[in-house]
């Protein structure tokens, strides 16, 4: 799948004993050399919130699946979100429409929620995937549209990325 110009997604294995954040930050630093990354939580001030790239207009997002760190960088989009989900994830039938490919549907929803910036403070049922064309899709949340793409990920992991319209 070819992503639009300016959107880059990468993943790397997280080896046992290595903090997954170290792996995701290394991937981001490779994509945006010299940029500082901060993940300060807006609610409590802890170092566990969404990742922001300081000193660049690029938007970034991070996701983790067991054994993997996944990052997205968008240079021509104000917002980007990426999500990685094990393809055998269970329990999502409680929050997804019947018959949906649970892992794929959830990855799309999470990517949109991350790009939106509010995460799970927003009810996932409010995301409406309105069109799917191969691996490209469009979703709506409130009055805003998001473009999205299903990506081949590491073995056993489903990856989706969502971005705002290009600037």
PDB file of C-alpha atoms in Angstrom:
ATOM      1  CA  UNK A   1       0.000   0.000   0.000  1.00  0.00           C
ATOM      2  CA  UNK A   2       1.356   3.365  -0.970  1.00  0.00           C
ATOM      3  CA  UNK A   3       0.658   6.130   1.524  1.00  0.00           C
ATOM      4  CA  UNK A   4       0.205   9.746   0.453  1.00  0.00           C
ATOM      5  CA  UNK A   5       3.307  11.895   0.170  1.00  0.00           C
ATOM      6  CA  UNK A   6       4.543  12.986   3.575  1.00  0.00           C
ATOM      7  CA  UNK A   7       3.088  10.090   5.619  1.00  0.00           C
ATOM      8  CA  UNK A   8       5.588   7.516   6.836  1.00  0.00           C
ATOM      9  CA  UNK A   9       4.875   4.448   8.997  1.00  0.00           C
ATOM     10  CA  UNK A  10       7.555   2.202  10.472  1.00  0.00           C
ATOM     11  CA  UNK A  11       7.749  -0.564  13.047  1.00  0.00           C
ATOM     12  CA  UNK A  12      10.424  -2.368  14.931  1.00  0.00           C
ATOM     13  CA  UNK A  13      10.517  -5.378  17.201  1.00  0.00           C
ATOM     14  CA  UNK A  14      10.664  -4.644  20.919  1.00  0.00           C
ATOM     15  CA  UNK A  15      13.078  -7.158  22.377  1.00  0.00           C
ATOM     16  CA  UNK A  16      12.583  -8.580  25.855  1.00  0.00           C
ATOM     17  CA  UNK A  17      13.996  -6.243  28.492  1.00  0.00           C
ATOM     18  CA  UNK A  18      14.064  -3.184  26.206  1.00  0.00           C
ATOM     19  CA  UNK A  19      11.534  -0.466  27.076  1.00  0.00           C
ATOM     20  CA  UNK A  20       9.065  -0.139  24.214  1.00  0.00           C
ATOM     21  CA  UNK A  21       9.196   3.646  24.497  1.00  0.00           C
ATOM     22  CA  UNK A  22      12.945   3.567  23.740  1.00  0.00           C
ATOM     23  CA  UNK A  23      12.174   1.651  20.539  1.00  0.00           C
ATOM     24  CA  UNK A  24       9.382   4.003  19.434  1.00  0.00           C
ATOM     25  CA  UNK A  25      11.497   7.090  20.150  1.00  0.00           C
ATOM     26  CA  UNK A  26      14.376   5.627  18.134  1.00  0.00           C
ATOM     27  CA  UNK A  27      12.023   5.086  15.179  1.00  0.00           C
ATOM     28  CA  UNK A  28      10.735   8.654  15.470  1.00  0.00           C
ATOM     29  CA  UNK A  29      14.275  10.041  15.717  1.00  0.00           C
ATOM     30  CA  UNK A  30      15.217   8.191  12.532  1.00  0.00           C
ATOM     31  CA  UNK A  31      12.256   9.754  10.704  1.00  0.00           C
ATOM     32  CA  UNK A  32      12.750  13.233  12.202  1.00  0.00           C
ATOM     33  CA  UNK A  33      16.446  13.676  13.108  1.00  0.00           C
ATOM     34  CA  UNK A  34      17.159  16.353  15.684  1.00  0.00           C
ATOM     35  CA  UNK A  35      13.531  16.676  16.808  1.00  0.00           C
ATOM     36  CA  UNK A  36      12.600  16.415  20.487  1.00  0.00           C
ATOM     37  CA  UNK A  37       9.579  14.300  21.462  1.00  0.00           C
ATOM     38  CA  UNK A  38       7.351  14.911  24.456  1.00  0.00           C
ATOM     39  CA  UNK A  39       4.446  12.865  25.792  1.00  0.00           C
ATOM     40  CA  UNK A  40       3.171  14.974  28.671  1.00  0.00           C
ATOM     41  CA  UNK A  41      -0.369  14.017  29.749  1.00  0.00           C
ATOM     42  CA  UNK A  42      -2.695  17.025  29.597  1.00  0.00           C
ATOM     43  CA  UNK A  43      -4.693  15.734  32.591  1.00  0.00           C
ATOM     44  CA  UNK A  44      -2.036  14.821  35.139  1.00  0.00           C
ATOM     45  CA  UNK A  45       1.268  16.037  33.694  1.00  0.00           C
ATOM     46  CA  UNK A  46       2.733  12.526  33.664  1.00  0.00           C
ATOM     47  CA  UNK A  47       5.022  11.343  30.881  1.00  0.00           C
ATOM     48  CA  UNK A  48       2.457   9.032  29.284  1.00  0.00           C
ATOM     49  CA  UNK A  49       0.302  11.169  26.991  1.00  0.00           C
ATOM     50  CA  UNK A  50       0.164  11.391  23.204  1.00  0.00           C
ATOM     51  CA  UNK A  51       3.545  12.027  21.604  1.00  0.00           C
ATOM     52  CA  UNK A  52       4.262  15.484  20.183  1.00  0.00           C
ATOM     53  CA  UNK A  53       7.199  16.482  18.008  1.00  0.00           C
ATOM     54  CA  UNK A  54       8.696  19.778  19.150  1.00  0.00           C
ATOM     55  CA  UNK A  55      10.426  22.106  16.715  1.00  0.00           C
ATOM     56  CA  UNK A  56       8.768  20.757  13.562  1.00  0.00           C
ATOM     57  CA  UNK A  57       5.389  20.984  11.924  1.00  0.00           C
ATOM     58  CA  UNK A  58       5.259  17.185  11.517  1.00  0.00           C
ATOM     59  CA  UNK A  59       2.533  15.282  13.352  1.00  0.00           C
ATOM     60  CA  UNK A  60       3.465  11.974  15.009  1.00  0.00           C
ATOM     61  CA  UNK A  61       1.691   9.017  16.576  1.00  0.00           C
ATOM     62  CA  UNK A  62       2.821   5.846  18.358  1.00  0.00           C
ATOM     63  CA  UNK A  63       1.194   2.479  18.956  1.00  0.00           C
ATOM     64  CA  UNK A  64       2.291  -0.781  20.503  1.00  0.00           C
ATOM     65  CA  UNK A  65       1.278  -4.379  19.922  1.00  0.00           C
ATOM     66  CA  UNK A  66       2.849  -7.265  21.826  1.00  0.00           C
ATOM     67  CA  UNK A  67       6.501  -7.302  20.786  1.00  0.00           C
ATOM     68  CA  UNK A  68       6.237  -4.328  18.407  1.00  0.00           C
ATOM     69  CA  UNK A  69       6.451  -0.542  18.377  1.00  0.00           C
ATOM     70  CA  UNK A  70       4.768   1.255  15.467  1.00  0.00           C
ATOM     71  CA  UNK A  71       5.119   4.948  14.599  1.00  0.00           C
ATOM     72  CA  UNK A  72       3.555   7.291  12.056  1.00  0.00           C
ATOM     73  CA  UNK A  73       4.956  10.630  10.916  1.00  0.00           C
ATOM     74  CA  UNK A  74       2.951  13.040   8.765  1.00  0.00           C
ATOM     75  CA  UNK A  75       4.740  16.040   7.307  1.00  0.00           C
ATOM     76  CA  UNK A  76       1.850  17.635   5.369  1.00  0.00           C
ATOM     77  CA  UNK A  77      -1.010  16.867   7.734  1.00  0.00           C
ATOM     78  CA  UNK A  78      -1.908  18.629  10.969  1.00  0.00           C
ATOM     79  CA  UNK A  79      -2.841  15.351  12.676  1.00  0.00           C
ATOM     80  CA  UNK A  80      -2.029  11.669  12.342  1.00  0.00           C
ATOM     81  CA  UNK A  81      -2.941   8.566  14.313  1.00  0.00           C
ATOM     82  CA  UNK A  82      -1.643   5.014  14.069  1.00  0.00           C
ATOM     83  CA  UNK A  83      -2.859   1.867  15.762  1.00  0.00           C
ATOM     84  CA  UNK A  84      -1.475  -1.669  15.860  1.00  0.00           C
ATOM     85  CA  UNK A  85      -3.638  -4.560  17.026  1.00  0.00           C
ATOM     86  CA  UNK A  86      -2.899  -8.290  17.284  1.00  0.00           C
ATOM     87  CA  UNK A  87      -4.887  -9.983  14.512  1.00  0.00           C
ATOM     88  CA  UNK A  88      -6.324 -12.459  17.033  1.00  0.00           C
ATOM     89  CA  UNK A  89      -7.486  -9.835  19.553  1.00  0.00           C
ATOM     90  CA  UNK A  90     -10.608 -10.806  21.462  1.00  0.00           C
ATOM     91  CA  UNK A  91     -13.411  -9.041  23.289  1.00  0.00           C
ATOM     92  CA  UNK A  92     -14.034  -6.317  20.724  1.00  0.00           C
ATOM     93  CA  UNK A  93     -17.447  -7.660  19.744  1.00  0.00           C
ATOM     94  CA  UNK A  94     -18.879  -5.652  22.663  1.00  0.00           C
ATOM     95  CA  UNK A  95     -17.966  -2.345  21.000  1.00  0.00           C
ATOM     96  CA  UNK A  96     -18.000  -3.175  17.282  1.00  0.00           C
ATOM     97  CA  UNK A  97     -20.819  -3.866  14.822  1.00  0.00           C
ATOM     98  CA  UNK A  98     -21.695  -7.553  14.344  1.00  0.00           C
ATOM     99  CA  UNK A  99     -19.748  -9.278  11.603  1.00  0.00           C
ATOM    100  CA  UNK A 100     -16.921  -6.761  11.535  1.00  0.00           C
ATOM    101  CA  UNK A 101     -13.308  -7.895  11.151  1.00  0.00           C
ATOM    102  CA  UNK A 102     -12.699  -6.985  14.777  1.00  0.00           C
ATOM    103  CA  UNK A 103      -8.961  -6.299  14.638  1.00  0.00           C
ATOM    104  CA  UNK A 104      -9.159  -4.270  11.401  1.00  0.00           C
ATOM    105  CA  UNK A 105     -12.228  -2.305  12.544  1.00  0.00           C
ATOM    106  CA  UNK A 106     -10.671  -1.530  15.925  1.00  0.00           C
ATOM    107  CA  UNK A 107      -7.346  -0.450  14.388  1.00  0.00           C
ATOM    108  CA  UNK A 108      -9.238   2.013  12.155  1.00  0.00           C
ATOM    109  CA  UNK A 109     -11.256   3.384  15.064  1.00  0.00           C
ATOM    110  CA  UNK A 110      -8.207   3.807  17.314  1.00  0.00           C
ATOM    111  CA  UNK A 111      -6.226   5.469  14.516  1.00  0.00           C
ATOM    112  CA  UNK A 112      -9.019   8.036  14.085  1.00  0.00           C
ATOM    113  CA  UNK A 113      -9.339   8.596  17.846  1.00  0.00           C
ATOM    114  CA  UNK A 114      -5.585   9.166  18.125  1.00  0.00           C
ATOM    115  CA  UNK A 115      -5.558  11.531  15.145  1.00  0.00           C
ATOM    116  CA  UNK A 116      -8.504  13.395  16.651  1.00  0.00           C
ATOM    117  CA  UNK A 117      -6.468  13.855  19.825  1.00  0.00           C
ATOM    118  CA  UNK A 118      -9.150  12.903  22.325  1.00  0.00           C
ATOM    119  CA  UNK A 119      -8.527   9.161  22.315  1.00  0.00           C
ATOM    120  CA  UNK A 120     -10.924   7.009  24.275  1.00  0.00           C
ATOM    121  CA  UNK A 121     -12.490  10.067  25.890  1.00  0.00           C
ATOM    122  CA  UNK A 122     -14.680   9.788  22.769  1.00  0.00           C
ATOM    123  CA  UNK A 123     -17.106   6.872  22.466  1.00  0.00           C
ATOM    124  CA  UNK A 124     -15.686   4.620  19.717  1.00  0.00           C
ATOM    125  CA  UNK A 125     -19.247   4.042  18.445  1.00  0.00           C
ATOM    126  CA  UNK A 126     -19.218   7.663  17.214  1.00  0.00           C
ATOM    127  CA  UNK A 127     -16.669   6.769  14.513  1.00  0.00           C
ATOM    128  CA  UNK A 128     -18.364   5.987  11.215  1.00  0.00           C
ATOM    129  CA  UNK A 129     -16.234   4.371   8.518  1.00  0.00           C
ATOM    130  CA  UNK A 130     -18.123   5.680   5.514  1.00  0.00           C
ATOM    131  CA  UNK A 131     -16.208   4.236   2.585  1.00  0.00           C
ATOM    132  CA  UNK A 132     -13.621   1.599   1.953  1.00  0.00           C
ATOM    133  CA  UNK A 133     -11.742   1.261  -1.322  1.00  0.00           C
ATOM    134  CA  UNK A 134      -9.263  -1.569  -1.060  1.00  0.00           C
ATOM    135  CA  UNK A 135      -6.945  -0.591   1.783  1.00  0.00           C
ATOM    136  CA  UNK A 136      -7.937   3.089   1.740  1.00  0.00           C
ATOM    137  CA  UNK A 137     -10.911   4.300   3.746  1.00  0.00           C
ATOM    138  CA  UNK A 138     -12.624   7.400   5.037  1.00  0.00           C
ATOM    139  CA  UNK A 139     -14.152   7.888   8.468  1.00  0.00           C
ATOM    140  CA  UNK A 140     -16.211  10.578  10.130  1.00  0.00           C
ATOM    141  CA  UNK A 141     -16.237  11.741  13.720  1.00  0.00           C
ATOM    142  CA  UNK A 142     -18.668  14.531  14.490  1.00  0.00           C
ATOM    143  CA  UNK A 143     -18.384  16.884  11.514  1.00  0.00           C
ATOM    144  CA  UNK A 144     -14.786  16.006  10.687  1.00  0.00           C
ATOM    145  CA  UNK A 145     -13.549  13.574   8.030  1.00  0.00           C
ATOM    146  CA  UNK A 146     -10.400  11.496   8.260  1.00  0.00           C
ATOM    147  CA  UNK A 147      -8.569   9.659   5.513  1.00  0.00           C
ATOM    148  CA  UNK A 148      -7.220   6.276   6.472  1.00  0.00           C
ATOM    149  CA  UNK A 149      -5.212   3.345   5.217  1.00  0.00           C
ATOM    150  CA  UNK A 150      -4.888  -0.300   6.227  1.00  0.00           C
ATOM    151  CA  UNK A 151      -1.256  -1.311   6.145  1.00  0.00           C
ATOM    152  CA  UNK A 152       0.563  -4.599   6.087  1.00  0.00           C
ATOM    153  CA  UNK A 153       2.260  -4.836   9.463  1.00  0.00           C
ATOM    154  CA  UNK A 154       4.514  -7.279  11.237  1.00  0.00           C
ATOM    155  CA  UNK A 155       3.324 -10.907  11.262  1.00  0.00           C
ATOM    156  CA  UNK A 156       0.197 -11.232  13.372  1.00  0.00           C
ATOM    157  CA  UNK A 157      -0.373  -7.459  13.688  1.00  0.00           C
ATOM    158  CA  UNK A 158      -2.995  -5.316  11.956  1.00  0.00           C
ATOM    159  CA  UNK A 159      -1.978  -1.673  11.364  1.00  0.00           C
ATOM    160  CA  UNK A 160      -4.120   1.315  10.390  1.00  0.00           C
ATOM    161  CA  UNK A 161      -3.227   4.986  10.022  1.00  0.00           C
ATOM    162  CA  UNK A 162      -5.572   7.982   9.851  1.00  0.00           C
ATOM    163  CA  UNK A 163      -4.731  11.562   8.946  1.00  0.00           C
ATOM    164  CA  UNK A 164      -6.396  14.919   8.590  1.00  0.00           C
ATOM    165  CA  UNK A 165      -6.664  16.464   5.148  1.00  0.00           C
ATOM    166  CA  UNK A 166      -3.352  17.707   3.790  1.00  0.00           C
ATOM    167  CA  UNK A 167      -2.427  21.283   4.703  1.00  0.00           C
TER     168      UNK A 167
END
